[in-house]
Amino acid sequence: MDKRSKIALYIIGAVIVFIMIAEIVKPQPLNWRDSFSAADKIPLGCYVLFNELETFTDEEVIASEESIYQYLKKVDHTSPKTLMFINNRIYFDSEESNALIDFVEQGNTVFISSIYHYGNVLDSLNVSVERQYANIYRKEAENKFTSPSLKANNRIFKDVVENSHFVSVDSLNTTILGTITTKTEDDNDNFETNPNLIKIDYGDNDGQFILHTNPFAFTNYHLLNDKEDYAATVLSYLPKQQIIWDNNYKSGRKVITSPLRYILENQALKWAFYISMFGLILFVIFRGKRTQRIIPVINKLDNATVDFTRTIGELYYQHGDFTNIIEKKIQYFLEFVRTKYYLDTNQLNPSFIEKLAVKSSNTKEDAKTLVDYLVFLKSKKQHTEQELIELNKKIEHFTKHKL
């Protein structure tokens, strides 16, 4: 890589690092998601309210993380309690509605602040809610209390506001505690006032529903922007008793998004899963320690002498060095005779021929023919290919009896 290419790579790398640092240190946009969760410190969370609820009760504030139908089956009914629901929409199915009504009939209080109210509860209370759909940007609204002594705590909500209100109530059992005043749609400086905070007595044990239609009034945004007196006044209508904070019916509720959600939400299945994973880890650890590793197979070293000899012979043959090959074959044959039959090969005379014929089980004529040809070849300085072939034939013929 040349110098110019290296410089280009360095520049590209520096730019990438700079972009990464800029992404990390840049200010994060403000999260305006509807949450109403006690754990969220974002503008539309309820962290501030939840931590201030202890001022409205002499007992510990309890947080419920499950459906109201399941929770109310195990709640302590020996003393009256207040159940609080704050969210942009609240829906109760038939079983939850019945459990909630039974809870109030026992002398407890239910506080609901929501834009939308769904389910059988409102039908049982003969209450209906209307929401302002006309404008994307809500008109400013004055939230007032009906009691003249609370006039100082009235507030005008100019932003992050919801102008839902009640359009029909059961006048026999309902007390209007607060109203909302907004401009009409004709833009002629006309105003309309509707109830947005009511109390409904229910049952024979002083149970009550307190319903409110502006849940944003209890969010961090308004409690930290001069609206805390309004929220405190609304909550002052709650009896001085233990408060149960609903943390389940929330838009910002923390849910398990894992594919194992069904298992992790079931207590028995969750512990079975954890125990299985723990056992599997122990099995892998101990199995890995106790199992002997596979011993690799080591093959015998190949005897490459024959291949080496063949390669060298082919090399001599390709270069046409027949004399050298003949000399090597004669030397090899005589060495074989010395080591196999213990014969002296210095003198290739008739006595040697007779001994070689006897020990090799060949005829004297065959032994003499081979030895005479060896002597003939040793006397020559240059040899031909034909002589090499002839020598090889004679040696093979002589050794066919397995010397």
Coordinates of C-alpha atoms in Angstrom, one line a residue:
M1 CA 0.0 0.0 0.0
D2 CA 1.5 3.3 -1.0
K3 CA 1.6 6.4 1.1
R4 CA -1.3 8.1 -0.5
S5 CA -3.6 5.2 0.1
K6 CA -2.6 5.0 3.8
I7 CA -3.4 8.7 4.2
A8 CA -6.8 8.2 2.7
L9 CA -7.6 5.3 5.0
Y10 CA -6.5 7.4 8.0
I11 CA -8.8 10.2 7.0
I12 CA -11.8 7.9 6.5
G13 CA -11.1 6.3 9.9
A14 CA -10.9 9.7 11.6
V15 CA -14.2 10.8 10.0
I16 CA -15.9 7.6 11.2
V17 CA -14.6 8.1 14.7
F18 CA -15.8 11.8 14.7
I19 CA -19.3 10.7 13.5
M20 CA -19.5 8.1 16.3
I21 CA -18.4 10.7 19.0
A22 CA -20.9 13.2 17.6
E23 CA -23.8 10.7 17.8
I24 CA -22.9 9.8 21.4
V25 CA -22.5 13.3 22.8
K26 CA -25.4 15.0 20.9
P27 CA -28.4 15.9 23.1
Q28 CA -31.1 13.3 23.1
P29 CA -34.6 14.5 22.0
L30 CA -37.1 14.9 24.8
N31 CA -39.4 11.9 25.1
W32 CA -43.0 13.1 24.9
R33 CA -44.5 9.6 24.9
D34 CA -47.7 9.2 27.1
S35 CA -46.5 7.1 30.0
F36 CA -48.2 7.9 33.3
S37 CA -45.8 5.3 34.9
A38 CA -44.5 5.8 38.4
A39 CA -41.0 5.0 37.3
D40 CA -40.8 7.4 34.3
K41 CA -39.2 10.8 34.8
I42 CA -40.1 12.0 31.3
P43 CA -42.6 14.9 31.0
L44 CA -45.6 12.7 30.7
G45 CA -44.6 10.2 33.4
C46 CA -45.9 10.2 37.0
Y47 CA -42.7 9.9 39.0
V48 CA -43.2 13.1 40.9
L49 CA -46.8 12.3 41.8
F50 CA -46.1 8.8 43.0
N51 CA -43.3 10.0 45.3
E52 CA -45.6 12.6 46.8
L53 CA -48.6 10.3 47.4
E54 CA -47.4 9.6 51.0
T55 CA -48.6 13.1 51.9
F56 CA -52.2 12.1 51.2
T57 CA -52.2 9.0 53.4
D58 CA -50.9 7.9 56.8
E59 CA -50.1 4.4 55.5
E60 CA -47.7 2.9 53.1
V61 CA -48.5 3.5 49.4
I62 CA -48.9 0.1 47.6
A63 CA -48.2 -0.4 43.8
S64 CA -50.2 -3.0 41.9
E65 CA -48.5 -4.6 38.9
E66 CA -51.3 -7.0 37.9
S67 CA -54.8 -6.8 36.6
I68 CA -57.4 -5.4 39.0
Y69 CA -59.3 -8.7 38.9
Q70 CA -56.3 -10.7 40.1
Y71 CA -55.2 -8.1 42.6
L72 CA -58.5 -7.5 44.4
K73 CA -58.8 -11.2 45.1
K74 CA -55.9 -11.1 47.5
V75 CA -56.1 -7.5 48.9
D76 CA -56.7 -7.0 52.6
H77 CA -60.3 -5.9 53.1
T78 CA -60.1 -5.3 56.8
S79 CA -59.7 -1.5 56.3
P80 CA -60.9 0.9 53.6
K81 CA -58.6 1.7 50.8
T82 CA -58.3 4.0 47.8
L83 CA -57.5 2.6 44.4
M84 CA -56.0 5.1 41.9
F85 CA -56.0 4.8 38.1
I86 CA -54.3 7.5 36.0
N87 CA -53.8 6.9 32.3
N88 CA -54.8 8.4 28.9
R89 CA -57.3 5.5 28.5
I90 CA -58.8 3.1 30.9
Y91 CA -60.7 -0.1 29.9
F92 CA -62.2 -2.7 32.2
D93 CA -63.7 -6.0 30.9
S94 CA -66.7 -7.5 32.6
E95 CA -64.8 -9.5 35.2
E96 CA -62.7 -6.5 36.1
S97 CA -65.7 -4.2 36.2
N98 CA -67.6 -6.5 38.6
A99 CA -64.5 -6.8 40.9
L100 CA -64.1 -3.0 40.9
I101 CA -67.8 -2.4 41.8
D102 CA -67.7 -5.1 44.6
F103 CA -64.6 -3.3 45.9
V104 CA -66.4 0.0 46.1
E105 CA -69.5 -1.6 47.6
Q106 CA -67.4 -2.7 50.6
G107 CA -66.7 1.0 51.4
N108 CA -63.6 1.7 49.4
T109 CA -62.8 4.5 47.0
V110 CA -61.8 4.3 43.3
F111 CA -60.1 7.3 41.7
I112 CA -59.9 7.3 37.9
S113 CA -58.4 10.1 35.8
S114 CA -58.5 9.3 32.1
I115 CA -59.4 10.8 28.7
Y116 CA -61.3 7.6 27.6
H117 CA -63.4 5.6 30.0
Y118 CA -64.5 2.2 28.7
G119 CA -66.2 -0.8 30.1
N120 CA -69.2 -1.7 32.2
V121 CA -68.2 0.6 35.1
L122 CA -69.4 3.8 33.4
D123 CA -72.5 2.1 32.3
S124 CA -73.3 1.0 35.9
L125 CA -72.7 4.6 37.1
N126 CA -74.8 6.2 34.3
V127 CA -71.9 8.4 33.2
S128 CA -70.8 9.2 29.7
V129 CA -67.7 11.2 28.5
E130 CA -67.2 13.4 25.5
R131 CA -63.8 14.2 24.0
Q132 CA -62.9 17.4 22.1
Y133 CA -61.9 16.2 18.6
A134 CA -62.0 19.5 16.7
N135 CA -58.5 20.7 17.1
I136 CA -55.1 18.9 16.9
Y137 CA -53.7 21.5 19.1
R138 CA -56.1 21.7 22.1
K139 CA -57.5 25.0 23.1
E140 CA -56.4 26.3 26.4
A141 CA -58.8 25.3 29.2
E142 CA -59.5 26.6 32.7
N143 CA -59.8 23.8 35.2
K144 CA -61.9 25.1 38.1
F145 CA -63.3 23.7 41.3
T146 CA -67.0 24.3 42.2
S147 CA -66.2 25.2 45.8
P148 CA -65.6 29.0 46.0
S149 CA -63.0 28.4 48.8
L150 CA -60.8 26.6 46.3
K151 CA -60.7 29.3 43.7
A152 CA -57.1 30.1 44.3
N153 CA -56.2 26.6 43.1
N154 CA -57.9 26.9 39.7
R155 CA -55.5 26.6 36.8
I156 CA -55.4 27.4 33.1
F157 CA -53.8 24.6 31.0
K158 CA -52.4 26.2 27.9
D159 CA -50.5 23.2 26.5
V160 CA -50.3 19.4 27.1
V161 CA -54.0 19.5 27.9
E162 CA -57.0 17.3 27.3
N163 CA -60.4 18.8 27.2
S164 CA -62.6 15.7 27.7
H165 CA -65.6 16.3 29.9
F166 CA -68.7 14.5 31.2
V167 CA -71.9 15.1 29.2
S168 CA -74.3 13.1 31.4
V169 CA -74.2 12.1 35.0
D170 CA -76.6 10.5 37.5
S171 CA -77.7 13.6 39.4
L172 CA -79.1 11.6 42.3
N173 CA -75.8 10.1 43.4
T174 CA -73.3 12.4 41.7
T175 CA -71.6 15.5 43.0
I176 CA -69.8 17.8 40.6
L177 CA -66.5 18.9 42.1
G178 CA -64.8 20.6 39.2
T179 CA -65.4 21.9 35.7
I180 CA -63.5 22.8 32.5
T181 CA -64.1 26.0 30.6
T182 CA -63.1 26.3 26.9
K183 CA -63.9 28.5 24.0
T184 CA -66.6 27.3 21.7
E185 CA -66.0 26.5 18.0
D186 CA -67.7 29.6 16.7
D187 CA -64.6 31.8 17.6
N188 CA -66.9 34.6 18.9
D189 CA -65.3 34.7 22.4
N190 CA -68.1 32.4 23.7
F191 CA -67.2 29.9 26.4
E192 CA -68.7 26.6 27.5
T193 CA -68.3 25.0 30.9
N194 CA -68.7 21.3 31.5
P195 CA -67.9 19.0 34.5
N196 CA -64.6 17.2 34.5
L197 CA -64.3 16.1 38.1
I198 CA -67.2 14.3 39.8
K199 CA -67.8 12.1 42.9
I200 CA -70.3 9.3 42.7
D201 CA -71.5 7.6 46.0
Y202 CA -72.0 3.9 45.5
G203 CA -73.3 1.2 47.8
D204 CA -74.5 1.2 51.4
N205 CA -71.0 1.4 53.0
D206 CA -69.9 4.9 51.9
G207 CA -68.0 3.7 48.9
Q208 CA -67.4 6.2 46.1
F209 CA -66.0 6.7 42.6
I210 CA -64.1 9.9 41.9
L211 CA -63.8 10.4 38.2
H212 CA -61.6 13.0 36.4
T213 CA -61.0 13.6 32.7
N214 CA -57.6 15.4 32.5
P215 CA -54.9 12.9 33.5
F216 CA -52.1 15.2 32.1
A217 CA -52.6 17.4 35.2
F218 CA -50.8 14.7 37.2
T219 CA -47.8 14.3 35.0
N220 CA -44.3 15.5 35.8
Y221 CA -44.7 18.3 33.2
H222 CA -47.5 20.1 35.0
L223 CA -46.5 19.3 38.5
L224 CA -43.2 21.0 37.9
N225 CA -44.8 24.0 36.1
D226 CA -47.1 25.7 38.6
K227 CA -49.9 23.2 38.4
E228 CA -49.1 21.2 41.5
D229 CA -51.8 23.0 43.6
Y230 CA -54.5 22.0 41.2
A231 CA -53.4 18.3 41.3
A232 CA -53.1 18.4 45.1
T233 CA -56.6 19.8 45.4
V234 CA -58.1 17.1 43.2
L235 CA -56.4 14.5 45.4
S236 CA -57.6 16.2 48.6
Y237 CA -61.0 14.8 47.9
L238 CA -59.7 11.3 48.5
P239 CA -60.3 9.9 52.0
K240 CA -57.3 9.7 54.3
Q241 CA -56.7 6.0 53.9
Q242 CA -54.2 3.6 52.3
I243 CA -53.6 4.3 48.6
I244 CA -53.2 1.5 46.1
W245 CA -51.4 2.9 43.0
D246 CA -52.2 1.0 39.7
N247 CA -49.0 0.4 37.8
N248 CA -50.6 -2.1 35.3
Y249 CA -53.1 -0.1 33.2
K250 CA -50.4 2.3 31.9
S251 CA -49.4 3.3 28.4
G252 CA -45.8 3.3 29.6
R253 CA -46.0 0.0 31.4
K254 CA -42.8 -2.0 31.2
V255 CA -43.6 -5.3 29.4
I256 CA -41.4 -8.2 28.6
T257 CA -40.7 -8.2 24.8
S258 CA -38.6 -11.4 24.9
P259 CA -39.9 -14.4 22.8
L260 CA -40.0 -16.2 26.2
R261 CA -42.6 -13.7 27.4
Y262 CA -45.3 -16.4 28.2
I263 CA -42.8 -18.5 30.2
L264 CA -41.4 -15.5 32.1
E265 CA -44.8 -14.1 33.0
N266 CA -45.8 -17.5 34.6
Q267 CA -44.2 -17.9 38.0
A268 CA -44.0 -21.8 37.8
L269 CA -42.8 -21.8 34.2
K270 CA -40.3 -19.1 34.9
W271 CA -38.6 -21.0 37.7
A272 CA -38.7 -24.2 35.7
F273 CA -36.9 -22.4 32.9
Y274 CA -34.3 -20.9 35.2
I275 CA -33.6 -24.3 36.9
S276 CA -33.3 -26.0 33.5
M277 CA -30.8 -23.4 32.3
F278 CA -28.8 -23.7 35.6
G279 CA -28.7 -27.5 35.3
L280 CA -27.7 -27.3 31.7
I281 CA -24.8 -25.0 32.6
L282 CA -23.6 -27.4 35.4
F283 CA -23.9 -30.4 33.0
V284 CA -21.7 -28.6 30.4
I285 CA -19.1 -27.6 33.1
F286 CA -18.7 -31.1 34.7
R287 CA -19.1 -33.0 31.5
G288 CA -16.4 -31.0 29.9
K289 CA -14.0 -31.7 32.8
R290 CA -14.7 -35.5 33.1
T291 CA -14.7 -36.6 29.5
Q292 CA -11.3 -37.6 28.1
R293 CA -10.3 -35.8 25.0
I294 CA -10.2 -37.8 21.8
I295 CA -6.7 -39.2 21.2
P296 CA -5.7 -38.3 17.7
V297 CA -4.6 -41.2 15.4
I298 CA -0.9 -41.0 14.5
N299 CA -0.2 -42.9 11.3
K300 CA 3.0 -44.8 10.8
L301 CA 5.7 -43.0 8.9
D302 CA 5.8 -44.2 5.3
N303 CA 9.0 -45.9 4.1
A304 CA 10.0 -43.6 1.3
T305 CA 13.2 -45.4 0.4
V306 CA 11.7 -47.2 -2.6
D307 CA 10.1 -44.0 -3.8
F308 CA 13.3 -42.1 -3.4
T309 CA 15.3 -44.7 -5.3
R310 CA 12.7 -44.8 -8.1
T311 CA 12.8 -41.0 -8.3
I312 CA 16.6 -40.9 -8.5
G313 CA 16.6 -43.7 -11.1
E314 CA 14.1 -41.8 -13.2
L315 CA 16.2 -38.7 -12.9
Y316 CA 19.3 -40.5 -14.2
Y317 CA 17.3 -42.1 -16.9
Q318 CA 15.9 -38.9 -18.1
H319 CA 19.3 -37.3 -18.4
G320 CA 20.6 -40.4 -20.4
D321 CA 23.3 -41.2 -17.8
F322 CA 23.2 -45.0 -18.5
T323 CA 26.7 -45.6 -17.3
N324 CA 25.9 -44.2 -13.8
I325 CA 22.7 -46.3 -13.6
I326 CA 24.6 -49.5 -14.7
E327 CA 27.3 -48.9 -12.1
K328 CA 24.6 -48.4 -9.4
K329 CA 22.8 -51.6 -10.4
I330 CA 26.0 -53.7 -10.4
Q331 CA 27.0 -52.3 -7.0
Y332 CA 23.5 -53.0 -5.6
F333 CA 23.6 -56.6 -7.0
L334 CA 27.1 -57.3 -5.6
E335 CA 26.1 -55.9 -2.2
F336 CA 23.0 -58.1 -2.2
V337 CA 25.2 -61.2 -2.9
R338 CA 27.6 -60.2 -0.1
T339 CA 24.9 -59.7 2.5
K340 CA 22.6 -62.6 1.4
Y341 CA 25.1 -65.3 0.6
Y342 CA 28.3 -64.1 2.4
L343 CA 30.4 -64.4 -0.8
D344 CA 33.5 -62.4 -1.5
T345 CA 32.8 -60.3 -4.7
N346 CA 36.4 -59.0 -5.2
Q347 CA 37.2 -61.8 -7.6
L348 CA 34.5 -62.8 -10.1
N349 CA 36.3 -66.0 -11.1
P350 CA 35.0 -69.6 -11.8
S351 CA 35.1 -70.4 -8.1
F352 CA 32.8 -67.5 -7.3
I353 CA 30.4 -68.6 -10.1
E354 CA 30.1 -72.1 -8.8
K355 CA 29.4 -70.9 -5.2
L356 CA 26.9 -68.3 -6.4
A357 CA 25.0 -70.9 -8.5
V358 CA 24.8 -73.3 -5.5
K359 CA 23.6 -70.8 -3.0
S360 CA 21.2 -69.1 -5.3
S361 CA 19.6 -72.3 -6.6
N362 CA 20.4 -71.2 -10.2
T363 CA 22.3 -73.3 -12.8
K364 CA 25.9 -72.8 -13.3
E365 CA 25.2 -71.6 -16.9
D366 CA 22.9 -68.8 -15.7
A367 CA 25.3 -67.7 -13.0
K368 CA 28.2 -67.7 -15.5
T369 CA 26.1 -65.7 -18.1
L370 CA 25.3 -63.0 -15.5
V371 CA 28.7 -62.7 -14.0
D372 CA 30.4 -62.6 -17.5
Y373 CA 28.0 -59.8 -18.5
L374 CA 28.8 -57.9 -15.3
V375 CA 32.6 -58.2 -16.0
F376 CA 32.0 -57.0 -19.6
L377 CA 30.1 -54.0 -18.5
K378 CA 32.6 -53.1 -15.8
S379 CA 35.3 -53.1 -18.5
K380 CA 33.6 -50.4 -20.5
K381 CA 33.6 -46.7 -19.9
Q382 CA 30.5 -45.8 -21.8
H383 CA 27.2 -47.7 -21.9
T384 CA 24.1 -47.6 -24.0
E385 CA 20.4 -47.8 -23.1
Q386 CA 20.2 -51.3 -24.6
E387 CA 23.0 -52.5 -22.3
L388 CA 21.1 -51.2 -19.3
I389 CA 17.9 -53.0 -20.4
E390 CA 19.9 -56.2 -21.0
L391 CA 21.5 -56.0 -17.6
N392 CA 18.1 -55.5 -15.9
K393 CA 16.6 -58.5 -17.7
K394 CA 19.5 -60.8 -16.7
I395 CA 19.4 -59.7 -13.0
E396 CA 15.6 -60.2 -12.9
H397 CA 16.0 -63.7 -14.6
F398 CA 18.7 -64.6 -12.1
T399 CA 16.7 -63.4 -9.0
K400 CA 13.4 -65.0 -10.0
H401 CA 14.4 -68.0 -7.8
K402 CA 14.4 -65.7 -4.7
L403 CA 18.1 -65.7 -4.0

